[in-house]
Amino acid sequence: MRSTVVTFPSGLTSGRSQIVGVVPVGDRHGLVAAETPFHPLDHTWPDQPADRGTIGGLPVVDCVTGAQSTTGPTTGEIFLGESIPVRRGTEGWEWLVVHVTGAPLPVGAEVDLEVDPAFRAALSYGHTACHLAALALNAALADHWRKEARPDALGSPDFDQAAITSSRIVPHGSVDVYRLGKSLRKKGFSGEDLDPAEVARRVNDRLAAWVAADAPVRLDVPGPGLTARRTWHCSLPEGEASIPCGGTHVGHTAELAGVAVELRLSPEDATLTMRAGRA
């Protein structure tokens, strides 16, 4: 099998392709098509959930990343998700989108692939909101840095990248968790007198301005493969923002009407949790 050609970065939610492989996934079947509009769960940074939909009329109950080695002692073996033993995009491996179904389809069959467009749209809303909220949070926390820090695309100290421990996209929103521990303090961030309500107010004011600006959003897609290093771009009033990203997004910020964040500070485990979503 060759690496799957993916069409979800261009916003497609349907397509037709040939089944090129069937992989056992427990008591289910993992169908690999030559080309797919399905966004699978990324095993390295599982922020955006897998798309829902059908392949050849069969419900897709899960969609995961697979990798097949082409050299060495594991040649031909297929690994799924967290069992993949190499870094994403490693040479000598084919990278696959595996559609998990309850029944198999024959290799060589031409099938229709249909992604649930409403679910995709909800996740795209959540992913764009996540990026914008992170940039707005960086700006809102800029005065908490006591040392020079690596800047984000808009010039603010990049708190998001320095402190994030997990990010999960949900329909029309996201949940991001940041660690405010010793390592972040060494980098120069001070959490003293951090008022979550005030920070959230600043973030939401900025988000409202960005939504009103109806700024265009696009993905830079350097290649058709699953592991191509795609980049999210948004032309905001403050400048061109860009973040490496393998997910899906809305086309303009105005589509995020009503987006807002809530912040919760937990001194017990030194974490800050940001929830972005429709107010």
CSV table of C-alpha atoms in Angstrom, one decimal:
chain,number,residue,atom,x,y,z
A,1,MET,CA,0.0,0.0,0.0
A,2,ARG,CA,1.1,3.5,-0.7
A,3,SER,CA,0.5,6.5,1.6
A,4,THR,CA,-3.1,7.6,1.6
A,5,VAL,CA,-4.0,10.7,-0.4
A,6,VAL,CA,-6.1,12.9,1.8
A,7,THR,CA,-8.6,15.6,0.6
A,8,PHE,CA,-10.0,16.9,4.0
A,9,PRO,CA,-7.4,19.8,4.1
A,10,SER,CA,-9.3,21.3,1.1
A,11,GLY,CA,-12.6,21.0,3.0
A,12,LEU,CA,-14.0,18.0,1.0
A,13,THR,CA,-16.4,15.7,2.8
A,14,SER,CA,-17.1,13.2,0.0
A,15,GLY,CA,-15.2,11.2,-2.6
A,16,ARG,CA,-14.8,8.0,-4.5
A,17,SER,CA,-11.8,5.7,-4.3
A,18,GLN,CA,-10.5,2.1,-4.4
A,19,ILE,CA,-10.1,-0.1,-1.4
A,20,VAL,CA,-6.3,-1.0,-1.4
A,21,GLY,CA,-6.1,-2.9,1.9
A,22,VAL,CA,-8.0,-4.4,4.9
A,23,VAL,CA,-6.4,-4.4,8.3
A,24,PRO,CA,-7.7,-6.4,11.3
A,25,VAL,CA,-8.6,-4.0,14.2
A,26,GLY,CA,-9.6,-6.3,17.0
A,27,ASP,CA,-12.8,-7.9,15.9
A,28,ARG,CA,-13.4,-5.1,13.4
A,29,HIS,CA,-12.0,-4.3,10.0
A,30,GLY,CA,-9.8,-1.4,9.0
A,31,LEU,CA,-10.4,-0.4,5.4
A,32,VAL,CA,-7.7,1.6,3.6
A,33,ALA,CA,-8.6,3.5,0.5
A,34,ALA,CA,-6.2,5.1,-2.0
A,35,GLU,CA,-7.8,8.5,-1.4
A,36,THR,CA,-10.1,9.7,1.4
A,37,PRO,CA,-11.9,12.8,2.7
A,38,PHE,CA,-11.8,11.4,6.2
A,39,HIS,CA,-9.7,13.1,8.9
A,40,PRO,CA,-8.3,10.4,11.2
A,41,LEU,CA,-7.2,10.7,14.8
A,42,ASP,CA,-3.6,11.8,14.9
A,43,HIS,CA,-1.7,9.4,17.2
A,44,THR,CA,1.1,12.0,18.0
A,45,TRP,CA,-1.2,14.9,19.0
A,46,PRO,CA,-4.8,13.6,19.3
A,47,ASP,CA,-6.5,16.9,19.5
A,48,GLN,CA,-9.2,16.6,16.7
A,49,PRO,CA,-11.4,13.6,16.9
A,50,ALA,CA,-11.9,11.4,13.8
A,51,ASP,CA,-14.5,12.2,11.3
A,52,ARG,CA,-17.8,10.2,11.2
A,53,GLY,CA,-19.5,8.9,8.1
A,54,THR,CA,-19.6,5.9,5.8
A,55,ILE,CA,-17.3,4.0,3.4
A,56,GLY,CA,-19.0,1.8,0.8
A,57,GLY,CA,-22.2,2.3,2.7
A,58,LEU,CA,-20.7,0.9,5.9
A,59,PRO,CA,-20.7,3.1,9.0
A,60,VAL,CA,-17.2,4.2,10.0
A,61,VAL,CA,-17.1,3.6,13.7
A,62,ASP,CA,-13.5,5.0,14.1
A,63,CYS,CA,-10.8,6.4,11.8
A,64,VAL,CA,-7.2,6.0,12.9
A,65,THR,CA,-3.7,6.6,11.6
A,66,GLY,CA,-1.8,3.6,10.3
A,67,ALA,CA,1.8,3.1,9.3
A,68,GLN,CA,3.3,0.3,7.2
A,69,SER,CA,7.1,-0.2,7.1
A,70,THR,CA,8.8,-0.7,3.7
A,71,THR,CA,12.3,-1.6,4.9
A,72,GLY,CA,13.9,-3.5,7.7
A,73,PRO,CA,12.7,-6.5,9.8
A,74,THR,CA,9.1,-5.2,10.0
A,75,THR,CA,8.7,-4.8,6.2
A,76,GLY,CA,5.0,-5.0,5.3
A,77,GLU,CA,3.7,-4.9,8.9
A,78,ILE,CA,1.0,-2.4,9.7
A,79,PHE,CA,0.9,-0.6,13.0
A,80,LEU,CA,-2.1,1.5,14.2
A,81,GLY,CA,-2.3,4.5,16.4
A,82,GLU,CA,-0.2,4.5,19.5
A,83,SER,CA,1.5,1.3,18.5
A,84,ILE,CA,3.3,3.1,15.6
A,85,PRO,CA,7.0,2.8,16.6
A,86,VAL,CA,8.4,5.7,14.5
A,87,ARG,CA,7.8,9.4,14.3
A,88,ARG,CA,5.1,10.8,12.1
A,89,GLY,CA,6.4,11.1,8.5
A,90,THR,CA,9.5,9.0,9.0
A,91,GLU,CA,11.0,7.8,5.7
A,92,GLY,CA,10.7,4.2,4.8
A,93,TRP,CA,7.1,4.1,6.0
A,94,GLU,CA,3.7,4.5,4.2
A,95,TRP,CA,1.2,6.5,6.2
A,96,LEU,CA,-2.4,5.3,6.0
A,97,VAL,CA,-5.9,6.5,6.9
A,98,VAL,CA,-7.7,3.4,8.4
A,99,HIS,CA,-11.5,3.4,8.3
A,100,VAL,CA,-12.7,1.1,11.0
A,101,THR,CA,-16.0,-0.8,10.2
A,102,GLY,CA,-18.0,-3.7,11.4
A,103,ALA,CA,-17.7,-5.6,8.1
A,104,PRO,CA,-15.0,-5.9,5.4
A,105,LEU,CA,-15.1,-4.8,1.8
A,106,PRO,CA,-13.1,-6.5,-1.0
A,107,VAL,CA,-9.7,-5.1,-2.0
A,108,GLY,CA,-10.1,-3.5,-5.4
A,109,ALA,CA,-13.7,-2.4,-4.9
A,110,GLU,CA,-14.6,1.2,-5.9
A,111,VAL,CA,-16.5,2.8,-3.1
A,112,ASP,CA,-18.1,6.1,-2.1
A,113,LEU,CA,-16.7,7.8,1.0
A,114,GLU,CA,-19.1,10.2,2.8
A,115,VAL,CA,-18.1,12.3,5.9
A,116,ASP,CA,-20.8,13.6,8.2
A,117,PRO,CA,-20.7,17.3,7.1
A,118,ALA,CA,-22.4,18.6,10.3
A,119,PHE,CA,-20.0,16.9,12.6
A,120,ARG,CA,-17.0,18.0,10.5
A,121,ALA,CA,-18.3,21.6,10.5
A,122,ALA,CA,-18.6,21.5,14.3
A,123,LEU,CA,-15.1,20.2,14.7
A,124,SER,CA,-13.8,22.8,12.2
A,125,TYR,CA,-15.4,25.5,14.3
A,126,GLY,CA,-13.8,24.1,17.4
A,127,HIS,CA,-10.4,23.9,15.9
A,128,THR,CA,-10.3,27.4,14.5
A,129,ALA,CA,-11.7,28.7,17.8
A,130,CYS,CA,-8.9,26.8,19.6
A,131,HIS,CA,-6.1,28.5,17.7
A,132,LEU,CA,-7.6,32.0,18.0
A,133,ALA,CA,-8.2,31.5,21.7
A,134,ALA,CA,-4.6,30.4,22.2
A,135,LEU,CA,-3.3,33.5,20.4
A,136,ALA,CA,-5.7,35.8,22.4
A,137,LEU,CA,-4.6,34.1,25.6
A,138,ASN,CA,-0.9,34.7,24.7
A,139,ALA,CA,-1.7,38.4,24.4
A,140,ALA,CA,-3.7,38.5,27.6
A,141,LEU,CA,-0.9,37.0,29.6
A,142,ALA,CA,1.9,39.0,28.1
A,143,ASP,CA,2.5,41.1,31.2
A,144,HIS,CA,3.1,38.0,33.3
A,145,TRP,CA,6.4,37.2,31.7
A,146,ARG,CA,9.6,38.4,33.6
A,147,LYS,CA,12.0,37.2,30.9
A,148,GLU,CA,12.0,37.4,27.2
A,149,ALA,CA,10.1,34.5,25.8
A,150,ARG,CA,9.7,32.9,22.3
A,151,PRO,CA,7.0,35.0,20.5
A,152,ASP,CA,4.0,33.6,18.7
A,153,ALA,CA,3.1,34.6,15.2
A,154,LEU,CA,1.6,38.0,16.4
A,155,GLY,CA,4.6,38.9,18.6
A,156,SER,CA,3.2,38.0,22.1
A,157,PRO,CA,5.1,35.6,24.4
A,158,ASP,CA,4.0,32.2,23.4
A,159,PHE,CA,2.4,31.0,26.6
A,160,ASP,CA,0.3,28.4,24.7
A,161,GLN,CA,3.3,26.5,23.3
A,162,ALA,CA,5.4,26.9,26.5
A,163,ALA,CA,2.8,25.6,28.9
A,164,ILE,CA,0.3,23.4,27.1
A,165,THR,CA,-0.1,19.7,28.2
A,166,SER,CA,-3.2,18.7,26.3
A,167,SER,CA,-5.7,20.0,23.8
A,168,ARG,CA,-8.9,18.4,22.8
A,169,ILE,CA,-11.2,19.7,20.0
A,170,VAL,CA,-14.9,19.1,20.7
A,171,PRO,CA,-17.9,20.1,18.6
A,172,HIS,CA,-18.0,23.9,18.5
A,173,GLY,CA,-15.2,24.2,21.0
A,174,SER,CA,-12.0,23.0,22.6
A,175,VAL,CA,-10.5,22.2,26.0
A,176,ASP,CA,-6.9,23.2,26.6
A,177,VAL,CA,-4.9,22.4,29.8
A,178,TYR,CA,-1.7,24.3,30.7
A,179,ARG,CA,0.8,23.5,33.4
A,180,LEU,CA,2.0,26.4,35.5
A,181,GLY,CA,4.8,24.6,37.2
A,182,LYS,CA,8.5,25.0,38.0
A,183,SER,CA,9.6,24.6,34.5
A,184,LEU,CA,7.4,27.4,33.3
A,185,ARG,CA,8.6,29.7,36.1
A,186,LYS,CA,12.2,29.0,35.1
A,187,LYS,CA,11.3,30.2,31.6
A,188,GLY,CA,10.2,33.5,33.2
A,189,PHE,CA,6.4,33.2,33.6
A,190,SER,CA,4.9,34.4,36.8
A,191,GLY,CA,1.4,33.2,37.8
A,192,GLU,CA,1.2,35.5,40.8
A,193,ASP,CA,-1.9,37.6,41.0
A,194,LEU,CA,-3.3,35.8,37.9
A,195,ASP,CA,-7.0,36.6,37.8
A,196,PRO,CA,-8.7,34.0,35.5
A,197,ALA,CA,-11.9,36.1,35.2
A,198,GLU,CA,-9.9,39.2,34.1
A,199,VAL,CA,-7.8,37.2,31.7
A,200,ALA,CA,-10.9,35.6,30.2
A,201,ARG,CA,-12.4,39.0,29.7
A,202,ARG,CA,-9.4,40.2,27.8
A,203,VAL,CA,-9.4,37.1,25.7
A,204,ASN,CA,-13.0,37.4,24.9
A,205,ASP,CA,-12.7,41.1,23.9
A,206,ARG,CA,-10.0,40.1,21.4
A,207,LEU,CA,-12.0,37.2,20.1
A,208,ALA,CA,-15.0,39.4,19.5
A,209,ALA,CA,-12.9,41.8,17.5
A,210,TRP,CA,-11.4,39.0,15.4
A,211,VAL,CA,-14.8,37.5,14.7
A,212,ALA,CA,-16.1,41.0,13.7
A,213,ALA,CA,-13.1,41.4,11.3
A,214,ASP,CA,-14.3,38.4,9.3
A,215,ALA,CA,-10.6,37.5,8.7
A,216,PRO,CA,-10.0,34.8,6.1
A,217,VAL,CA,-8.7,31.4,7.3
A,218,ARG,CA,-6.7,29.0,5.1
A,219,LEU,CA,-4.5,25.9,5.3
A,220,ASP,CA,-1.1,25.8,3.5
A,221,VAL,CA,-1.0,22.2,2.1
A,222,PRO,CA,2.4,21.3,0.7
A,223,GLY,CA,1.5,17.8,-0.4
A,224,PRO,CA,-1.4,15.3,-0.7
A,225,GLY,CA,-0.1,12.8,1.9
A,226,LEU,CA,-1.5,12.4,5.4
A,227,THR,CA,1.8,13.5,7.0
A,228,ALA,CA,2.4,16.6,4.9
A,229,ARG,CA,3.4,19.5,7.2
A,230,ARG,CA,0.3,21.7,6.9
A,231,THR,CA,0.0,25.2,8.4
A,232,TRP,CA,-3.0,27.1,9.5
A,233,HIS,CA,-3.1,30.8,8.5
A,234,CYS,CA,-5.4,33.6,9.6
A,235,SER,CA,-5.1,37.2,8.3
A,236,LEU,CA,-6.0,39.1,11.5
A,237,PRO,CA,-6.0,42.8,12.0
A,238,GLU,CA,-2.7,42.5,14.0
A,239,GLY,CA,-1.0,40.6,11.2
A,240,GLU,CA,-0.8,37.2,9.6
A,241,ALA,CA,-1.0,34.4,12.2
A,242,SER,CA,0.3,30.9,11.4
A,243,ILE,CA,0.3,27.7,13.4
A,244,PRO,CA,1.4,24.2,12.3
A,245,CYS,CA,-1.8,22.1,12.1
A,246,GLY,CA,-3.1,18.9,10.6
A,247,GLY,CA,-6.8,19.5,11.4
A,248,THR,CA,-9.8,21.1,9.6
A,249,HIS,CA,-11.1,24.7,9.9
A,250,VAL,CA,-13.7,27.3,9.0
A,251,GLY,CA,-13.1,29.7,6.1
A,252,HIS,CA,-13.6,33.0,7.9
A,253,THR,CA,-13.6,34.1,11.5
A,254,ALA,CA,-17.1,35.5,11.2
A,255,GLU,CA,-18.3,31.8,11.2
A,256,LEU,CA,-17.3,31.7,14.9
A,257,ALA,CA,-20.1,34.0,15.9
A,258,GLY,CA,-20.6,33.8,19.7
A,259,VAL,CA,-17.3,32.2,20.5
A,260,ALA,CA,-16.0,32.8,24.1
A,261,VAL,CA,-13.7,31.2,26.6
A,262,GLU,CA,-13.8,30.3,30.3
A,263,LEU,CA,-10.7,29.9,32.4
A,264,ARG,CA,-10.3,27.9,35.6
A,265,LEU,CA,-7.1,28.0,37.7
A,266,SER,CA,-6.4,25.0,39.9
A,267,PRO,CA,-3.7,25.8,42.4
A,268,GLU,CA,-3.7,22.2,43.7
A,269,ASP,CA,-2.1,20.8,40.5
A,270,ALA,CA,-0.8,24.1,39.1
A,271,THR,CA,-3.0,24.0,36.0
A,272,LEU,CA,-4.9,26.5,34.0
A,273,THR,CA,-7.8,25.1,31.9
A,274,MET,CA,-9.3,27.1,29.0
A,275,ARG,CA,-12.6,26.1,27.5
A,276,ALA,CA,-13.5,27.7,24.2
A,277,GLY,CA,-16.9,27.4,22.6
A,278,ARG,CA,-20.1,29.1,21.8
A,279,ALA,CA,-21.3,31.4,24.6
